[in-house]
PDB file of N, CA, C and O in Angstrom:
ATOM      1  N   UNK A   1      -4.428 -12.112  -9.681  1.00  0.00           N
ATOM      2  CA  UNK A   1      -4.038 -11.144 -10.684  1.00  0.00           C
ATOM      3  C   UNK A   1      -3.986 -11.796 -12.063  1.00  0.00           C
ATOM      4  O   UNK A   1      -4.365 -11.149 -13.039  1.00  0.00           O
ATOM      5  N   UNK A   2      -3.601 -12.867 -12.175  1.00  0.00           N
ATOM      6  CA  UNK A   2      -3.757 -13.872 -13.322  1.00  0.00           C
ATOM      7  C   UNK A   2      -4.984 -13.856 -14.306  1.00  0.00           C
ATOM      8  O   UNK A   2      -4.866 -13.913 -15.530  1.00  0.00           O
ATOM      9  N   UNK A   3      -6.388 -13.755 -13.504  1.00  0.00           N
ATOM     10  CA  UNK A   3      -7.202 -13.709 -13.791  1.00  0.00           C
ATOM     11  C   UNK A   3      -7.707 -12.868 -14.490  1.00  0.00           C
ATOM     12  O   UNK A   3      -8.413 -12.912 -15.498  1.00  0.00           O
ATOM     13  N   UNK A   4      -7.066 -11.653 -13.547  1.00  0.00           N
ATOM     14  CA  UNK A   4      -7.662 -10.599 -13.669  1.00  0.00           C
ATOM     15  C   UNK A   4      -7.162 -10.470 -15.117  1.00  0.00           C
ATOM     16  O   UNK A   4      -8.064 -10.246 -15.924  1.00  0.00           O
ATOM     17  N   UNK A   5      -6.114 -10.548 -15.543  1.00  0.00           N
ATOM     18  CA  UNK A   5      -5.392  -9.988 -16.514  1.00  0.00           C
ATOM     19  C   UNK A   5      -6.017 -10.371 -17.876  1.00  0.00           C
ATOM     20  O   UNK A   5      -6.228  -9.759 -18.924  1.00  0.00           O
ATOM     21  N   UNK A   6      -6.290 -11.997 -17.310  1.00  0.00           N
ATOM     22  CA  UNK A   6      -6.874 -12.883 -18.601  1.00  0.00           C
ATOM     23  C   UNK A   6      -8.197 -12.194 -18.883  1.00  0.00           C
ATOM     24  O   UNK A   6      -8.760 -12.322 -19.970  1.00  0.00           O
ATOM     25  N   UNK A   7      -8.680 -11.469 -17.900  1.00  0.00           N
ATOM     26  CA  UNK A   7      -9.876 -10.779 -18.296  1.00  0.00           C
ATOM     27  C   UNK A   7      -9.508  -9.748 -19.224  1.00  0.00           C
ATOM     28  O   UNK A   7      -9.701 -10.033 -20.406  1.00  0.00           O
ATOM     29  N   UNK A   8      -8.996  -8.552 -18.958  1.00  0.00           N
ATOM     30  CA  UNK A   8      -8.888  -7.572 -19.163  1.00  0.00           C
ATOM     31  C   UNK A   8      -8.360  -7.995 -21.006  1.00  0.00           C
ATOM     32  O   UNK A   8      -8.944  -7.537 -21.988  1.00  0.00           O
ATOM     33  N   UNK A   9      -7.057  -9.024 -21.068  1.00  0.00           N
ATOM     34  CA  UNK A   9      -6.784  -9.337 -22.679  1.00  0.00           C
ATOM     35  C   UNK A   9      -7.761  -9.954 -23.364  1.00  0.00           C
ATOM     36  O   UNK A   9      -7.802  -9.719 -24.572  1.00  0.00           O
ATOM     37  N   UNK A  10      -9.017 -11.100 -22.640  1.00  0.00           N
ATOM     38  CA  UNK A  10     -10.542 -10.985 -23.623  1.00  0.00           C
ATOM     39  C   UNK A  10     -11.167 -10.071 -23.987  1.00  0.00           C
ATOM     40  O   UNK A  10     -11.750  -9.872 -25.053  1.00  0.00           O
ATOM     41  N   UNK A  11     -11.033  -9.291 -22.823  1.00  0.00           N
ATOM     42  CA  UNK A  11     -12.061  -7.890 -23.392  1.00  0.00           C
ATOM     43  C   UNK A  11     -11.444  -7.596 -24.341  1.00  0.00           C
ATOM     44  O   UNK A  11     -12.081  -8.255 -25.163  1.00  0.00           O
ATOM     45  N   UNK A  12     -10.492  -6.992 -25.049  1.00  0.00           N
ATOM     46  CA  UNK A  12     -10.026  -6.659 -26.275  1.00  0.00           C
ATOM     47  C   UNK A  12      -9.669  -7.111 -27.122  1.00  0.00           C
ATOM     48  O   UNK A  12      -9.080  -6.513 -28.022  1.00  0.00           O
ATOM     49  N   UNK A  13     -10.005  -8.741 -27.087  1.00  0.00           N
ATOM     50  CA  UNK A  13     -10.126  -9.506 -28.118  1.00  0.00           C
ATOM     51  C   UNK A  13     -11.500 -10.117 -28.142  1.00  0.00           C
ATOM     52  O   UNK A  13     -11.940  -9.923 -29.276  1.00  0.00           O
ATOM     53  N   UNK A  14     -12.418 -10.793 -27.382  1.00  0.00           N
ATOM     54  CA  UNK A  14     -13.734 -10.618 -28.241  1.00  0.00           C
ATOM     55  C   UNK A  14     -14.298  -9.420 -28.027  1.00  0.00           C
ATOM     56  O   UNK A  14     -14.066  -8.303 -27.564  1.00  0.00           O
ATOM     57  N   UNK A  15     -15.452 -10.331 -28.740  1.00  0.00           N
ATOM     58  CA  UNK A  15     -16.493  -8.776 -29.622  1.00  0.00           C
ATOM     59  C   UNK A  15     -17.889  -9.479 -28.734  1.00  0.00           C
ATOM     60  O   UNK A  15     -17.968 -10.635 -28.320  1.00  0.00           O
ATOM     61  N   UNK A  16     -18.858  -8.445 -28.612  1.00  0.00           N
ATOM     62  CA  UNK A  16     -20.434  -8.843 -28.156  1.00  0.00           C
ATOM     63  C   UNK A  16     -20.583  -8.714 -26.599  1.00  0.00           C
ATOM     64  O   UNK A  16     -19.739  -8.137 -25.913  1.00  0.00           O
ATOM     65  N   UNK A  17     -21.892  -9.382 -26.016  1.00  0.00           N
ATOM     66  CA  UNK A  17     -21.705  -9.096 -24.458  1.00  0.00           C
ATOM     67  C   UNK A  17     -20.446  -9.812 -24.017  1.00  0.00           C
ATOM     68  O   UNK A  17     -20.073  -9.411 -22.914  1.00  0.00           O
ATOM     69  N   UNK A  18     -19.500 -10.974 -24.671  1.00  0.00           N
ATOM     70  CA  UNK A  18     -18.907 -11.204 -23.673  1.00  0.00           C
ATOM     71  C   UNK A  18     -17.828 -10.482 -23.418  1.00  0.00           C
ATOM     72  O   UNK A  18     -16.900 -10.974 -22.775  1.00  0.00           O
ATOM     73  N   UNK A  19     -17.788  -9.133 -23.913  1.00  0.00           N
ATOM     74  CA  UNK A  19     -16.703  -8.446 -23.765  1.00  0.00           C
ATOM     75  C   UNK A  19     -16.732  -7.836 -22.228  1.00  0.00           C
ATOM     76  O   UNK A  19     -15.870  -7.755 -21.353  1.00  0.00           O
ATOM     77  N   UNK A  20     -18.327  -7.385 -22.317  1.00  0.00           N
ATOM     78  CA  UNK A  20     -18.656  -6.607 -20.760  1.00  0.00           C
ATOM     79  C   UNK A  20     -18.423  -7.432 -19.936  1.00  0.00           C
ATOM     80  O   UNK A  20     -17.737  -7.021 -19.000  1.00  0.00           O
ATOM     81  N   UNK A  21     -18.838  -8.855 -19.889  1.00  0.00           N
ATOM     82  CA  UNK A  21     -18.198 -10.165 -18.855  1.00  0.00           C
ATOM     83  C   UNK A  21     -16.887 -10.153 -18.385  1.00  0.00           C
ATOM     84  O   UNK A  21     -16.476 -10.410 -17.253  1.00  0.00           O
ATOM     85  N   UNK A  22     -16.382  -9.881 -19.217  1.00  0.00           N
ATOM     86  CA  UNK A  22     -14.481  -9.570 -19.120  1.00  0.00           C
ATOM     87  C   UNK A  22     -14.476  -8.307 -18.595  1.00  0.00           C
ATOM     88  O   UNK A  22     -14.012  -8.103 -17.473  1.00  0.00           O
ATOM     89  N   UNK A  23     -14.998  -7.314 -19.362  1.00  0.00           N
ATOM     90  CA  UNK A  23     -14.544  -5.933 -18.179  1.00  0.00           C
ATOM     91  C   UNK A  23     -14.932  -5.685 -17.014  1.00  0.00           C
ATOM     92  O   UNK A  23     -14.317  -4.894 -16.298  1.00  0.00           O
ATOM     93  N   UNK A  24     -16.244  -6.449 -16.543  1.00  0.00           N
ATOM     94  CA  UNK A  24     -16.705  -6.216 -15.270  1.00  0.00           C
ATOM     95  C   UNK A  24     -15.702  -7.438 -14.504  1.00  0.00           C
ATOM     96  O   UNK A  24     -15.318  -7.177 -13.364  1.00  0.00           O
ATOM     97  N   UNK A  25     -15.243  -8.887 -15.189  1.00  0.00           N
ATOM     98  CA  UNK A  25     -14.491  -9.867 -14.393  1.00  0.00           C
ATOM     99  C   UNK A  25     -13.233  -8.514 -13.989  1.00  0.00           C
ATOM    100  O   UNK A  25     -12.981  -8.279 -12.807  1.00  0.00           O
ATOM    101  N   UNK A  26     -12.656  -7.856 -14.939  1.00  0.00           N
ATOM    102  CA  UNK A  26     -11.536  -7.228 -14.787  1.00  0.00           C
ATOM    103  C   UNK A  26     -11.506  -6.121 -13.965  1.00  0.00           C
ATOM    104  O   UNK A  26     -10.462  -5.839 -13.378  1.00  0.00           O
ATOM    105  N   UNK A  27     -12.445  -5.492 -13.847  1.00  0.00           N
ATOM    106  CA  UNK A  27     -12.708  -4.550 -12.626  1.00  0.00           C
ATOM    107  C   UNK A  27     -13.317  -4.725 -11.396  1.00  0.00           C
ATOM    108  O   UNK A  27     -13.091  -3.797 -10.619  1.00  0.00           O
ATOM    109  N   UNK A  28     -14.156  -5.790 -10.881  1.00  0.00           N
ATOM    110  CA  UNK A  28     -14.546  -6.505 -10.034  1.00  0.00           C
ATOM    111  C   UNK A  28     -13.690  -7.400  -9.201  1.00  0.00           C
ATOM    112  O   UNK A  28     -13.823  -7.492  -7.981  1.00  0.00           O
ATOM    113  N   UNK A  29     -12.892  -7.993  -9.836  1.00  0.00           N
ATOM    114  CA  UNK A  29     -12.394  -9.244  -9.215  1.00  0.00           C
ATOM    115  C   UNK A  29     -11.202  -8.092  -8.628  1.00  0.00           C
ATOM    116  O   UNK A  29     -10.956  -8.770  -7.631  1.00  0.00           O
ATOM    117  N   UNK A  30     -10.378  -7.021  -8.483  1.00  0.00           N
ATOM    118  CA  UNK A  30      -9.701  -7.002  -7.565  1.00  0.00           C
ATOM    119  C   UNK A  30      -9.959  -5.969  -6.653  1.00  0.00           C
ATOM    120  O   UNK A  30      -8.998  -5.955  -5.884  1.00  0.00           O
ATOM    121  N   UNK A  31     -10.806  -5.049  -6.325  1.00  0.00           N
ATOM    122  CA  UNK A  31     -11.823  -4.836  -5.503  1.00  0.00           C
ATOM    123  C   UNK A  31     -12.064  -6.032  -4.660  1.00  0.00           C
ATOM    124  O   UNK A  31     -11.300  -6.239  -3.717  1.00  0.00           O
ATOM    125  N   UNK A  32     -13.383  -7.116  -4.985  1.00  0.00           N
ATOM    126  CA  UNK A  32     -13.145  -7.653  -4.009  1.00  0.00           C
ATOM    127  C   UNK A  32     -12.112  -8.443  -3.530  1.00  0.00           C
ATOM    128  O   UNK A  32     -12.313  -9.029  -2.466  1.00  0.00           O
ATOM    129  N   UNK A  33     -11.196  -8.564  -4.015  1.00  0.00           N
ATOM    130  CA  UNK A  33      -9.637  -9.466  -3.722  1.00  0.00           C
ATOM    131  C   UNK A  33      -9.464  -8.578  -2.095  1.00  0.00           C
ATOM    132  O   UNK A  33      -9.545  -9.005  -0.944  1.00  0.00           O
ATOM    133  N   UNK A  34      -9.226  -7.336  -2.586  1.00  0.00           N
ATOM    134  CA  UNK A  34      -8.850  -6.175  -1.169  1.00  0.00           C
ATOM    135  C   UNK A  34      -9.807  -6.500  -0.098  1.00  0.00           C
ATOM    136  O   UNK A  34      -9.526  -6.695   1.084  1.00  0.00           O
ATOM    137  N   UNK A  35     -11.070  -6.537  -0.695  1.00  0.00           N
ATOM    138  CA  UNK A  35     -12.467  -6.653   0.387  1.00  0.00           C
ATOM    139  C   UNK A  35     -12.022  -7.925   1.677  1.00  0.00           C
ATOM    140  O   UNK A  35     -11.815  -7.960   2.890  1.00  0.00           O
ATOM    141  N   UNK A  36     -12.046  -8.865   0.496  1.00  0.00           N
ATOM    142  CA  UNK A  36     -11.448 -10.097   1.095  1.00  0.00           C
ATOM    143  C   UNK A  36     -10.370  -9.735   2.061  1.00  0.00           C
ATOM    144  O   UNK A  36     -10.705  -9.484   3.219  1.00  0.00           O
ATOM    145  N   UNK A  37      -9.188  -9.683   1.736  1.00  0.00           N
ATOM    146  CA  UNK A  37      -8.037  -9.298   2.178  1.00  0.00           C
ATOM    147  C   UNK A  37      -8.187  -8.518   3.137  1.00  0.00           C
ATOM    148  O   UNK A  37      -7.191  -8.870   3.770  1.00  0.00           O
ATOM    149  N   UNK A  38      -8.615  -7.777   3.718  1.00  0.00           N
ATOM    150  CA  UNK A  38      -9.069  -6.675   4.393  1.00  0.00           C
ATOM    151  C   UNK A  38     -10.371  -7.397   5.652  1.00  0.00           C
ATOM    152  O   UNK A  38     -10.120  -7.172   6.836  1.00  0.00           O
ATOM    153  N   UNK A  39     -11.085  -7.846   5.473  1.00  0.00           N
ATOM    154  CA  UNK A  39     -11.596  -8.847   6.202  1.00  0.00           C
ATOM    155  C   UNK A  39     -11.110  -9.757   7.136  1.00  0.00           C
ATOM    156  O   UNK A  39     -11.513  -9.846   8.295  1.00  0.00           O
ATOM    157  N   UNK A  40      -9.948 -10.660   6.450  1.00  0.00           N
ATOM    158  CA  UNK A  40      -9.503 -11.297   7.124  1.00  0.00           C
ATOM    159  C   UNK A  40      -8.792 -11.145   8.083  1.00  0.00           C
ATOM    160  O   UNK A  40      -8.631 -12.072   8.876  1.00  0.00           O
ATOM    161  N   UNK A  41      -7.986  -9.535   8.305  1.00  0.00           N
ATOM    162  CA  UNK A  41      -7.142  -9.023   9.568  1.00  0.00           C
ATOM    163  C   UNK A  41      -7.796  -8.762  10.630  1.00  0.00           C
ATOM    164  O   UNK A  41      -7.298  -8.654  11.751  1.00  0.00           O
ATOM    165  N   UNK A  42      -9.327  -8.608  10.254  1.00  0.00           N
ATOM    166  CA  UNK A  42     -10.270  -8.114  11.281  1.00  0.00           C
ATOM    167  C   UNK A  42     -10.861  -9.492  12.202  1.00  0.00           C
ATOM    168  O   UNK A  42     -11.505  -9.379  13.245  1.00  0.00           O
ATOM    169  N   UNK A  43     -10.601 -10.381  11.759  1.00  0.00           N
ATOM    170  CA  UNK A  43     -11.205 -11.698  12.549  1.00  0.00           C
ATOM    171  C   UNK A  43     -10.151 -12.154  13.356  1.00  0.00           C
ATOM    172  O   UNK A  43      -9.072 -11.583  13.197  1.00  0.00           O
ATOM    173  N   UNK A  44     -10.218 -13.001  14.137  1.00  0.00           N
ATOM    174  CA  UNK A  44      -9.396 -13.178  14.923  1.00  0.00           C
ATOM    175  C   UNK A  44      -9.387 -12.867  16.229  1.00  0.00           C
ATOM    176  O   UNK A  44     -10.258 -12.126  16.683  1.00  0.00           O
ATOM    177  N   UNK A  45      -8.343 -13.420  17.058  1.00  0.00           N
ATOM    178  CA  UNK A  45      -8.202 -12.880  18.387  1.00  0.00           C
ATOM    179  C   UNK A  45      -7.169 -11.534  18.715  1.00  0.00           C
ATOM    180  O   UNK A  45      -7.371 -10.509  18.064  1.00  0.00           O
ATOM    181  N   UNK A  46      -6.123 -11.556  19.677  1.00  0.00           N
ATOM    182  CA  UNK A  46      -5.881 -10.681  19.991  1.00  0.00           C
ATOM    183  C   UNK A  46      -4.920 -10.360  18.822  1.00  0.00           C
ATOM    184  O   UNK A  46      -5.335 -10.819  17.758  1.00  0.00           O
ATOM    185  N   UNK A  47      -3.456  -9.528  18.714  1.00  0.00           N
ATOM    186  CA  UNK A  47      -2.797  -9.511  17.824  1.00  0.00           C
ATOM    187  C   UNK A  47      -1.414  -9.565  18.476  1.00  0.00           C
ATOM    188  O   UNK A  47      -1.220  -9.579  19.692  1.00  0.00           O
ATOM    189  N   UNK A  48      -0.383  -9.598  17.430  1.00  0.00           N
ATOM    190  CA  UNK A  48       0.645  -9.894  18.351  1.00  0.00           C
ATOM    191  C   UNK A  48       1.145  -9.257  19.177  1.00  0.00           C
ATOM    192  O   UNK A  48       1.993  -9.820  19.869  1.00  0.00           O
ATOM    193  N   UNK A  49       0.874  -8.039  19.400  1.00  0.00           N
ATOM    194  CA  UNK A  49       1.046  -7.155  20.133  1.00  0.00           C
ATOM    195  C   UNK A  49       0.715  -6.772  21.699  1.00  0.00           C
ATOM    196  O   UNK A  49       1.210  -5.850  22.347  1.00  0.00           O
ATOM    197  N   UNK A  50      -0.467  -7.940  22.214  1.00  0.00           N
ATOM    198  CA  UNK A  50      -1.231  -8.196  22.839  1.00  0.00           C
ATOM    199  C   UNK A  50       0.118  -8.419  24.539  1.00  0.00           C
ATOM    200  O   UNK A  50       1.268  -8.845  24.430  1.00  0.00           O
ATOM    201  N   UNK A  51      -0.335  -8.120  25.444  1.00  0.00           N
ATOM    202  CA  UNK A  51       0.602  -8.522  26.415  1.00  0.00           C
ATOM    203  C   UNK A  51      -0.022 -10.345  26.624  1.00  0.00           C
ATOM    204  O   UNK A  51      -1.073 -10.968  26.472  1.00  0.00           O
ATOM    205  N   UNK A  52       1.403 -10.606  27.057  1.00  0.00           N
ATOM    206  CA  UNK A  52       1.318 -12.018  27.720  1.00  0.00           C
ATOM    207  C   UNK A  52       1.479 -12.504  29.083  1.00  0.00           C
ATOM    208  O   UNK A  52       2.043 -11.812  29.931  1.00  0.00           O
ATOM    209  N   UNK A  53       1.038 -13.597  29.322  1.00  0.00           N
ATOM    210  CA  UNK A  53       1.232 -13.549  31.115  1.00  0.00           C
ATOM    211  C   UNK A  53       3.078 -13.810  31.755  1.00  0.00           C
ATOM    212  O   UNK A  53       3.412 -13.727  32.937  1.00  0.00           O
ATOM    213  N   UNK A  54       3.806 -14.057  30.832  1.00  0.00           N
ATOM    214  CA  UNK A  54       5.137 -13.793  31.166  1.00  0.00           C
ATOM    215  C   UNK A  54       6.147 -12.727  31.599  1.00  0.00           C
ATOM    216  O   UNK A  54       7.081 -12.826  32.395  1.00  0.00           O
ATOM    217  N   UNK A  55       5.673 -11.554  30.785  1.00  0.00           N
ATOM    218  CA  UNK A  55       5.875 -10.292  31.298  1.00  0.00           C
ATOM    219  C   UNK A  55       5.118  -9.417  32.334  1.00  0.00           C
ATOM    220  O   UNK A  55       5.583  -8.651  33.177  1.00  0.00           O
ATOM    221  N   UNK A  56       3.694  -9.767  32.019  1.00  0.00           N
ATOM    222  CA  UNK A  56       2.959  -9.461  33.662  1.00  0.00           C
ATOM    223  C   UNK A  56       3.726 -10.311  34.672  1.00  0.00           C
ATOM    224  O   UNK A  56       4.121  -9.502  35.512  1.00  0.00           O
ATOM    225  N   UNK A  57       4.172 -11.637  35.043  1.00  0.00           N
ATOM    226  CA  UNK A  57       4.622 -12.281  35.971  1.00  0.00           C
ATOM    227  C   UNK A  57       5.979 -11.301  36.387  1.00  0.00           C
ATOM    228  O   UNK A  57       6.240 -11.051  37.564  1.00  0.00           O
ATOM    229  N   UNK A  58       6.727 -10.834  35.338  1.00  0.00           N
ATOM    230  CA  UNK A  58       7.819 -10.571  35.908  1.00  0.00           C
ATOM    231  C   UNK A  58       7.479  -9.290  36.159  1.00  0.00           C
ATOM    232  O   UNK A  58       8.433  -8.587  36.493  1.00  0.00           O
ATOM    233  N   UNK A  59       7.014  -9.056  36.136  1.00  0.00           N
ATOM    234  CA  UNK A  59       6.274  -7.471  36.789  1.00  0.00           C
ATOM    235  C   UNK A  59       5.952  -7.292  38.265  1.00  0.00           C
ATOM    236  O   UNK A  59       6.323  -6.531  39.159  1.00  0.00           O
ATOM    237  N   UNK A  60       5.179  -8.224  38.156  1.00  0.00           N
ATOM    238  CA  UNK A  60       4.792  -8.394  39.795  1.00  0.00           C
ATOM    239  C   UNK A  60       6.329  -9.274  40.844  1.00  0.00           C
ATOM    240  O   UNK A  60       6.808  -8.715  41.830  1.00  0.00           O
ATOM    241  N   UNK A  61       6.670 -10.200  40.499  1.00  0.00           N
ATOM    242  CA  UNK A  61       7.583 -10.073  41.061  1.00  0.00           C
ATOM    243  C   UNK A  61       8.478  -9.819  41.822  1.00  0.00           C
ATOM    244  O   UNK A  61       9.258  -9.152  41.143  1.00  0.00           O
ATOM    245  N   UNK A  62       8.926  -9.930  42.918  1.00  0.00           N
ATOM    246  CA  UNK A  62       9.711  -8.942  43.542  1.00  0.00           C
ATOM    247  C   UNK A  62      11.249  -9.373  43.477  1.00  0.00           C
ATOM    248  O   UNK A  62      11.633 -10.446  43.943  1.00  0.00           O
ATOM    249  N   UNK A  63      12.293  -8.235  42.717  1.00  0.00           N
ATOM    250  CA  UNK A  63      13.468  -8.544  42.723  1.00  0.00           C
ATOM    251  C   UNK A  63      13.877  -8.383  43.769  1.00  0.00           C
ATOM    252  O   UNK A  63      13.611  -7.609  44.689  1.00  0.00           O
ATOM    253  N   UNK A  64      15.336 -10.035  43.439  1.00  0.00           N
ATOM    254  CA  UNK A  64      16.117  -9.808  45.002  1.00  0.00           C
ATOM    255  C   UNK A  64      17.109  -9.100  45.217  1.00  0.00           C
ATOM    256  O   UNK A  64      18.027  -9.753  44.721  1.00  0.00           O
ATOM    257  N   UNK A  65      17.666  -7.890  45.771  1.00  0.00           N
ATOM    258  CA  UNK A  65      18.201  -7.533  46.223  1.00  0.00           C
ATOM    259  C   UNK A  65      20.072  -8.029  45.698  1.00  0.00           C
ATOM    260  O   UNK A  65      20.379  -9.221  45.715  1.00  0.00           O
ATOM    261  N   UNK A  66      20.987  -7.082  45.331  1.00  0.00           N
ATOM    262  CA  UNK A  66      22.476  -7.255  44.879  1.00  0.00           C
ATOM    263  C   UNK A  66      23.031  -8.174  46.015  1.00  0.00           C
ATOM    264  O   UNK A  66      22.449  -7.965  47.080  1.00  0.00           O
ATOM    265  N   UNK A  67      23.859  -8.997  46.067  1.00  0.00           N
ATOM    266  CA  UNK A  67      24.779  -9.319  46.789  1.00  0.00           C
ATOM    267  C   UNK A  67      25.323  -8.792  47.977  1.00  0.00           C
ATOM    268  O   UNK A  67      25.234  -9.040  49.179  1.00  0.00           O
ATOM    269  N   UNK A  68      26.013  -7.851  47.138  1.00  0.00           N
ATOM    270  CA  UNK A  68      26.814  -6.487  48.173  1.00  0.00           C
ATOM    271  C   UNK A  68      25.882  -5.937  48.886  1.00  0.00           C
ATOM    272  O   UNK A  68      26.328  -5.586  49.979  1.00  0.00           O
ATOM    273  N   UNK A  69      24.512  -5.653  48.709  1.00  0.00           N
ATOM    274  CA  UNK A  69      23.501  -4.542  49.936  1.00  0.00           C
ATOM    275  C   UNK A  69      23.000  -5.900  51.100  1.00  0.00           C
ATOM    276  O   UNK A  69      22.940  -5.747  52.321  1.00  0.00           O
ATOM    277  N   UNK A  70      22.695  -7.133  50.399  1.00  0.00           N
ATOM    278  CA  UNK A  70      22.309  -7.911  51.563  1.00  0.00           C
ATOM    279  C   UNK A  70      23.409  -8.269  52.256  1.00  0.00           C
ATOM    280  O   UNK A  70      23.086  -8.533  53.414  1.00  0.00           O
ATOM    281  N   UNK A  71      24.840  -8.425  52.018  1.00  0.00           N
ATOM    282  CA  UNK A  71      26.019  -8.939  52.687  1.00  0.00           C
ATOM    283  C   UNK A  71      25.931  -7.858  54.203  1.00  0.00           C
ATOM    284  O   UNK A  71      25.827  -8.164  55.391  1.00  0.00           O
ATOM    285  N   UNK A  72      26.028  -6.510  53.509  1.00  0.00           N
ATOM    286  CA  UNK A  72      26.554  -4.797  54.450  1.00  0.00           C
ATOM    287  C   UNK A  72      25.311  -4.948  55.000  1.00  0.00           C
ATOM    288  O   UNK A  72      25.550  -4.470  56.109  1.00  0.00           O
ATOM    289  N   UNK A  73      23.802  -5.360  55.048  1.00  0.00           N
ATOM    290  CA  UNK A  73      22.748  -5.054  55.677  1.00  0.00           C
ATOM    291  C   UNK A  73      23.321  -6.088  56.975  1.00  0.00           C
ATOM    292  O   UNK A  73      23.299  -5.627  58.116  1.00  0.00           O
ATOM    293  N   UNK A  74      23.716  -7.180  56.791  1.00  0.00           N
ATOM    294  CA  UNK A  74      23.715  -8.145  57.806  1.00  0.00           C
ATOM    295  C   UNK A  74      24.800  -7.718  58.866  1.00  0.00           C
ATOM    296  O   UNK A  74      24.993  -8.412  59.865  1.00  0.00           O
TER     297      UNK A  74
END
């Protein structure tokens, strides 16, 4: 954004093509900033959201049984 800004205050202080240099730096550069930004969420592997094999394990699992029902079963 720094940049951007320094663009946007050349453009209205010089005069000639390098003014258009500055307005296109100033309208360009944060467009692709987003492009960028926006890219990078898409690479990668799964997300954190992803299941893990810790909660599948306890899934399968088989719980043991209360105290009190195996004591009265016997």
């Amino acid at each position: 954004m720094l940049i951007r800004t320094v663009c946007v205050a050349l453009a209205v202080v010089v005069d000639g093509p390098w003014r258009w240099v500055f307005i296109a730096g100033g309208v360009l550069l944060p467009y692709v900033a987003v492009v960028f930004a926006n890219a990078g969420r898409e690479s990668g592997g799964p997300g954190p959201l992803a299941p893990t094999a810790a909660p599948l394990a306890a899934l399968t699992a088989r719980p043991s049984p209360p105290e009190e029902i195996s004591s009265a079963a016997r």
